[in-house]
């Protein structure tokens, strides 16, 4: 389904492993929004060995959050690009209340505001199981899950034939650390955006990506 243009300034919220990447792909295709993933932008900076990338890498390898000033700088530059002026899908940002406040101020300065916050809500036990099975293509970056969304041939990308790899920060110890960090710092955002009347939840526990997306689509069509 293609949706007519409207100002949608969307934030996708959910714990690591909630399936945000899959939902983001479909939102981008249907609603025509640029996908602004701070995780992807930071990983690209790390891969390119930029100064910011080297700084971010120290935190990402231990499962900690990259400091606000680094992430906010990246987001500010990206939101000012022409394709983001008519709407956007933010994924991986904000992660803390101070980041959310900075985003609100940034948008208000341009006469804009967050219009939709979509929470993909998945129970913690299921998240651990999902993260351990997560793989991504070294060639094109497509995401898979060995349990929930396997490739046709084990270890090989359906799209480009590239090799599937596990991200360093998906190992079990780092996964537990990331979920703890999420609970402590990001879960308060649910309250923040609920108070502002922009948050709605899509329930993802035990559900297929299609079933989750049907809920997401309804939320964003309002
Ligand atoms: Zn691929």
CSV table of N, CA and C in Angstrom, one decimal, residues 16-120:
chain,number,residue,atom,x,y,z
A,16,UNK,N,16.4,-3.6,21.6
A,16,UNK,CA,17.2,-4.4,20.6
A,16,UNK,C,16.5,-5.7,20.4
A,17,UNK,N,16.3,-6.1,19.2
A,17,UNK,CA,15.7,-7.4,18.8
A,17,UNK,C,14.2,-7.4,18.6
A,18,UNK,N,13.6,-6.2,18.8
A,18,UNK,CA,12.2,-6.1,18.6
A,18,UNK,C,11.7,-6.1,17.2
A,19,UNK,N,12.7,-6.1,16.3
A,19,UNK,CA,12.3,-6.2,14.8
A,19,UNK,C,12.1,-4.8,14.2
A,20,UNK,N,12.7,-3.8,14.7
A,20,UNK,CA,12.6,-2.5,14.2
A,20,UNK,C,13.1,-2.4,12.7
A,21,UNK,N,14.2,-3.0,12.4
A,21,UNK,CA,14.8,-2.9,11.1
A,21,UNK,C,13.8,-3.4,10.0
A,22,UNK,N,13.1,-4.5,10.3
A,22,UNK,CA,12.2,-5.1,9.3
A,22,UNK,C,11.0,-4.2,9.1
A,23,UNK,N,10.5,-3.6,10.3
A,23,UNK,CA,9.3,-2.7,10.2
A,23,UNK,C,9.7,-1.4,9.5
A,24,UNK,N,10.9,-1.0,9.7
A,24,UNK,CA,11.4,0.3,9.1
A,24,UNK,C,11.5,0.1,7.6
A,25,UNK,N,11.9,-1.0,7.1
A,25,UNK,CA,12.0,-1.2,5.6
A,25,UNK,C,10.6,-1.0,5.0
A,26,UNK,N,9.6,-1.6,5.7
A,26,UNK,CA,8.3,-1.5,5.1
A,26,UNK,C,7.6,-0.2,5.2
A,27,UNK,N,7.9,0.5,6.3
A,27,UNK,CA,7.4,1.9,6.5
A,27,UNK,C,8.0,2.8,5.4
A,28,UNK,N,9.3,2.6,5.2
A,28,UNK,CA,10.0,3.5,4.2
A,28,UNK,C,9.3,3.2,2.8
A,29,UNK,N,9.1,2.0,2.5
A,29,UNK,CA,8.5,1.6,1.2
A,29,UNK,C,7.1,2.2,1.0
A,30,UNK,N,6.3,2.1,2.0
A,30,UNK,CA,4.9,2.4,1.9
A,30,UNK,C,4.6,3.9,2.1
A,31,UNK,N,5.4,4.6,3.0
A,31,UNK,CA,5.1,5.9,3.4
A,31,UNK,C,6.1,6.9,2.8
A,32,UNK,N,7.1,6.4,2.1
A,32,UNK,CA,8.0,7.3,1.4
A,32,UNK,C,8.9,8.2,2.3
A,33,UNK,N,9.2,7.7,3.5
A,33,UNK,CA,10.0,8.4,4.4
A,33,UNK,C,11.4,8.0,4.4
A,34,UNK,N,12.4,8.9,4.5
A,34,UNK,CA,13.8,8.5,4.6
A,34,UNK,C,14.0,7.8,5.9
A,35,UNK,N,14.8,6.7,5.9
A,35,UNK,CA,15.1,5.9,7.1
A,35,UNK,C,16.3,6.5,7.7
A,36,UNK,N,16.2,7.1,8.9
A,36,UNK,CA,17.4,7.7,9.5
A,36,UNK,C,17.7,6.8,10.7
A,37,UNK,N,18.7,5.9,10.5
A,37,UNK,CA,19.1,4.9,11.5
A,37,UNK,C,20.4,5.4,12.1
A,38,UNK,N,20.4,5.8,13.3
A,38,UNK,CA,21.7,6.2,13.9
A,38,UNK,C,22.7,5.1,14.0
A,39,UNK,N,22.2,3.9,14.3
A,39,UNK,CA,23.0,2.7,14.4
A,39,UNK,C,23.8,2.5,13.1
A,40,UNK,N,23.0,2.6,12.0
A,40,UNK,CA,23.7,2.4,10.6
A,40,UNK,C,24.7,3.5,10.3
A,41,UNK,N,24.3,4.7,10.7
A,41,UNK,CA,25.2,5.8,10.4
A,41,UNK,C,26.5,5.7,11.2
A,42,UNK,N,26.3,5.3,12.5
A,42,UNK,CA,27.5,5.1,13.3
A,42,UNK,C,28.4,4.0,12.9
A,43,UNK,N,27.7,2.8,12.5
A,43,UNK,CA,28.5,1.7,12.0
A,43,UNK,C,29.3,2.0,10.7
A,44,UNK,N,28.6,2.9,9.9
A,44,UNK,CA,29.3,3.3,8.6
A,44,UNK,C,30.5,4.2,9.0
A,45,UNK,N,30.4,5.0,10.0
A,45,UNK,CA,31.5,5.9,10.4
A,45,UNK,C,32.6,5.0,11.0
A,46,UNK,N,32.3,4.0,11.7
A,46,UNK,CA,33.3,3.1,12.3
A,46,UNK,C,34.0,2.4,11.1
A,47,UNK,N,33.2,1.9,10.2
A,47,UNK,CA,33.8,1.1,9.0
A,47,UNK,C,34.7,2.0,8.2
A,48,UNK,N,34.3,3.3,8.1
A,48,UNK,CA,35.1,4.3,7.3
A,48,UNK,C,36.3,4.9,8.1
A,49,UNK,N,36.4,4.5,9.4
A,49,UNK,CA,37.5,5.0,10.2
A,49,UNK,C,37.6,6.5,10.4
A,50,UNK,N,36.4,7.1,10.4
A,50,UNK,CA,36.4,8.6,10.7
A,50,UNK,C,36.7,8.8,12.1
A,51,UNK,N,37.0,10.1,12.5
A,51,UNK,CA,37.3,10.4,13.9
A,51,UNK,C,36.1,10.1,14.8
A,52,UNK,N,34.9,10.5,14.3
A,52,UNK,CA,33.7,10.2,15.1
A,52,UNK,C,33.5,8.7,15.2
A,53,UNK,N,33.8,7.9,14.1
A,53,UNK,CA,33.7,6.5,14.1
A,53,UNK,C,34.6,5.8,15.1
A,54,UNK,N,35.8,6.3,15.2
A,54,UNK,CA,36.7,5.7,16.2
A,54,UNK,C,36.3,6.0,17.6
A,55,UNK,N,35.7,7.2,17.9
A,55,UNK,CA,35.2,7.5,19.2
A,55,UNK,C,34.0,6.6,19.5
A,56,UNK,N,33.1,6.5,18.5
A,56,UNK,CA,31.8,5.7,18.7
A,56,UNK,C,32.2,4.2,19.0
A,57,UNK,N,33.2,3.7,18.3
A,57,UNK,CA,33.5,2.3,18.4
A,57,UNK,C,33.8,1.8,19.8
A,58,UNK,N,34.5,2.7,20.5
A,58,UNK,CA,34.9,2.4,21.9
A,58,UNK,C,33.7,2.0,22.7
A,59,UNK,N,32.6,2.7,22.5
A,59,UNK,CA,31.3,2.5,23.3
A,59,UNK,C,30.6,1.3,22.7
A,60,UNK,N,30.5,1.2,21.4
A,60,UNK,CA,29.6,0.2,20.8
A,60,UNK,C,30.2,-1.2,21.1
A,61,UNK,N,31.5,-1.3,21.1
A,61,UNK,CA,32.0,-2.7,21.4
A,61,UNK,C,31.7,-3.2,22.7
A,62,UNK,N,31.4,-2.3,23.7
A,62,UNK,CA,31.1,-2.8,25.1
A,62,UNK,C,29.6,-2.8,25.3
A,63,UNK,N,28.8,-2.4,24.3
A,63,UNK,CA,27.4,-2.5,24.4
A,63,UNK,C,26.8,-1.2,25.1
A,64,UNK,N,27.7,-0.2,25.4
A,64,UNK,CA,27.2,1.0,26.0
A,64,UNK,C,26.7,2.0,24.9
A,65,UNK,N,25.9,3.0,25.4
A,65,UNK,CA,25.4,4.0,24.5
A,65,UNK,C,26.5,4.9,24.1
A,66,UNK,N,26.5,5.3,22.8
A,66,UNK,CA,27.4,6.4,22.3
A,66,UNK,C,26.9,7.7,23.0
A,67,UNK,N,27.9,8.6,23.4
A,67,UNK,CA,27.5,9.8,24.1
A,67,UNK,C,26.6,10.7,23.3
A,68,UNK,N,25.7,11.4,24.0
A,68,UNK,CA,24.7,12.3,23.4
A,68,UNK,C,25.3,13.2,22.4
A,69,UNK,N,26.4,13.9,22.7
A,69,UNK,CA,26.9,15.0,21.8
A,69,UNK,C,27.3,14.4,20.4
A,70,UNK,N,27.8,13.1,20.4
A,70,UNK,CA,28.2,12.5,19.2
A,70,UNK,C,27.0,12.2,18.4
A,71,UNK,N,26.0,11.5,19.0
A,71,UNK,CA,24.8,11.1,18.3
A,71,UNK,C,23.9,12.3,17.8
A,72,UNK,N,23.8,13.3,18.7
A,72,UNK,CA,22.9,14.4,18.4
A,72,UNK,C,23.5,15.2,17.2
A,73,UNK,N,24.8,15.3,17.1
A,73,UNK,CA,25.5,16.0,16.0
A,73,UNK,C,25.2,15.3,14.7
A,74,UNK,N,25.2,13.9,14.7
A,74,UNK,CA,24.9,13.1,13.5
A,74,UNK,C,23.5,13.4,13.1
A,75,UNK,N,22.5,13.3,14.0
A,75,UNK,CA,21.1,13.5,13.7
A,75,UNK,C,20.8,14.9,13.2
A,76,UNK,N,21.4,15.9,13.8
A,76,UNK,CA,21.1,17.3,13.4
A,76,UNK,C,21.5,17.5,12.0
A,77,UNK,N,22.7,17.0,11.6
A,77,UNK,CA,23.1,17.1,10.2
A,77,UNK,C,22.2,16.4,9.2
A,78,UNK,N,21.8,15.2,9.6
A,78,UNK,CA,21.0,14.3,8.8
A,78,UNK,C,19.6,14.9,8.6
A,79,UNK,N,19.0,15.5,9.6
A,79,UNK,CA,17.6,16.0,9.5
A,79,UNK,C,17.6,17.3,8.7
A,80,UNK,N,18.7,17.9,8.5
A,80,UNK,CA,18.8,19.2,7.7
A,80,UNK,C,18.9,18.9,6.2
A,81,UNK,N,19.1,17.6,5.8
A,81,UNK,CA,19.2,17.3,4.4
A,81,UNK,C,17.8,17.4,3.8
A,82,UNK,N,17.8,17.7,2.5
A,82,UNK,CA,16.5,18.0,1.8
A,82,UNK,C,15.5,16.9,1.9
A,83,UNK,N,15.9,15.6,1.8
A,83,UNK,CA,14.9,14.5,1.8
A,83,UNK,C,14.2,14.3,3.1
A,84,UNK,N,14.8,14.9,4.2
A,84,UNK,CA,14.2,14.8,5.5
A,84,UNK,C,13.2,15.9,5.9
A,85,UNK,N,13.1,16.9,5.0
A,85,UNK,CA,12.3,18.1,5.4
A,85,UNK,C,10.8,17.9,5.3
A,86,UNK,N,10.4,16.9,4.6
A,86,UNK,CA,8.9,16.6,4.4
A,86,UNK,C,8.5,15.4,5.3
A,87,UNK,N,9.4,15.0,6.2
A,87,UNK,CA,9.1,13.9,7.1
A,87,UNK,C,10.2,12.9,7.1
A,88,UNK,N,10.2,12.1,8.2
A,88,UNK,CA,11.3,11.1,8.4
A,88,UNK,C,10.9,10.0,9.3
A,89,UNK,N,11.7,8.9,9.2
A,89,UNK,CA,11.6,7.8,10.2
A,89,UNK,C,12.9,7.7,10.9
A,90,UNK,N,12.8,8.0,12.2
A,90,UNK,CA,14.0,7.9,13.1
A,90,UNK,C,14.0,6.6,13.8
A,91,UNK,N,15.2,5.9,13.7
A,91,UNK,CA,15.3,4.6,14.2
A,91,UNK,C,16.6,4.5,15.0
A,92,UNK,N,16.5,4.3,16.3
A,92,UNK,CA,17.7,4.2,17.2
A,92,UNK,C,18.0,5.6,17.9
A,93,UNK,N,17.1,6.5,17.6
A,93,UNK,CA,17.2,7.8,18.3
A,93,UNK,C,15.9,8.4,18.4
A,94,UNK,N,15.5,9.1,19.5
A,94,UNK,CA,16.3,9.3,20.7
A,94,UNK,C,16.3,8.0,21.5
A,95,UNK,N,17.4,7.9,22.4
A,95,UNK,CA,17.5,6.7,23.3
A,95,UNK,C,17.4,7.1,24.7
A,96,UNK,N,17.4,8.4,25.0
A,96,UNK,CA,17.3,8.9,26.4
A,96,UNK,C,16.4,10.1,26.4
A,97,UNK,N,15.9,10.5,27.6
A,97,UNK,CA,15.1,11.7,27.8
A,97,UNK,C,15.9,12.9,27.3
A,98,UNK,N,17.1,13.1,27.7
A,98,UNK,CA,17.8,14.3,27.2
A,98,UNK,C,17.9,14.4,25.7
A,99,UNK,N,18.1,13.2,25.0
A,99,UNK,CA,18.1,13.2,23.6
A,99,UNK,C,16.7,13.6,23.0
A,100,UNK,N,15.7,13.1,23.7
A,100,UNK,CA,14.3,13.4,23.2
A,100,UNK,C,14.0,14.9,23.3
A,101,UNK,N,14.5,15.5,24.4
A,101,UNK,CA,14.3,17.0,24.6
A,101,UNK,C,15.1,17.7,23.6
A,102,UNK,N,16.3,17.3,23.3
A,102,UNK,CA,17.1,18.0,22.2
A,102,UNK,C,16.4,17.9,20.9
A,103,UNK,N,15.9,16.7,20.6
A,103,UNK,CA,15.2,16.5,19.3
A,103,UNK,C,14.0,17.4,19.2
A,104,UNK,N,13.2,17.5,20.3
A,104,UNK,CA,12.0,18.4,20.3
A,104,UNK,C,12.4,19.9,20.0
A,105,UNK,N,13.5,20.3,20.7
A,105,UNK,CA,14.0,21.7,20.5
A,105,UNK,C,14.5,21.9,19.0
A,106,UNK,N,15.2,20.9,18.5
A,106,UNK,CA,15.7,20.9,17.1
A,106,UNK,C,14.5,21.1,16.2
A,107,UNK,N,13.5,20.3,16.3
A,107,UNK,CA,12.3,20.3,15.4
A,107,UNK,C,11.5,21.6,15.6
A,108,UNK,N,11.3,22.0,16.9
A,108,UNK,CA,10.5,23.2,17.2
A,108,UNK,C,11.2,24.4,16.5
A,109,UNK,N,12.5,24.5,16.4
A,109,UNK,CA,13.2,25.5,15.8
A,109,UNK,C,12.9,25.7,14.3
A,110,UNK,N,12.4,24.5,13.7
A,110,UNK,CA,12.0,24.5,12.3
A,110,UNK,C,10.5,24.5,12.1
A,111,UNK,N,9.8,24.8,13.2
A,111,UNK,CA,8.3,24.8,13.2
A,111,UNK,C,7.7,23.4,13.0
A,112,UNK,N,8.5,22.4,13.5
A,112,UNK,CA,8.0,21.0,13.3
A,112,UNK,C,7.9,20.3,14.7
A,113,UNK,N,7.3,19.1,14.6
A,113,UNK,CA,7.2,18.3,15.9
A,113,UNK,C,7.2,16.9,15.5
A,114,UNK,N,7.4,16.0,16.5
A,114,UNK,CA,7.3,14.6,16.3
A,114,UNK,C,5.8,14.3,16.2
A,115,UNK,N,5.3,13.6,15.1
A,115,UNK,CA,3.9,13.3,14.9
A,115,UNK,C,3.5,11.9,15.4
A,116,UNK,N,4.4,10.9,15.3
A,116,UNK,CA,4.0,9.6,15.6
A,116,UNK,C,5.2,8.9,16.3
A,117,UNK,N,5.0,8.2,17.4
A,117,UNK,CA,6.0,7.4,18.1
A,117,UNK,C,5.4,6.0,18.1
A,118,UNK,N,6.0,5.1,17.4
A,118,UNK,CA,5.5,3.7,17.3
A,118,UNK,C,6.4,2.8,18.1
A,119,UNK,N,5.9,2.2,19.2
A,119,UNK,CA,6.6,1.3,20.0
A,119,UNK,C,6.3,-0.2,19.6
A,120,UNK,N,7.4,-0.9,19.2
A,120,UNK,CA,7.3,-2.3,19.0
A,120,UNK,C,7.6,-3.0,20.3
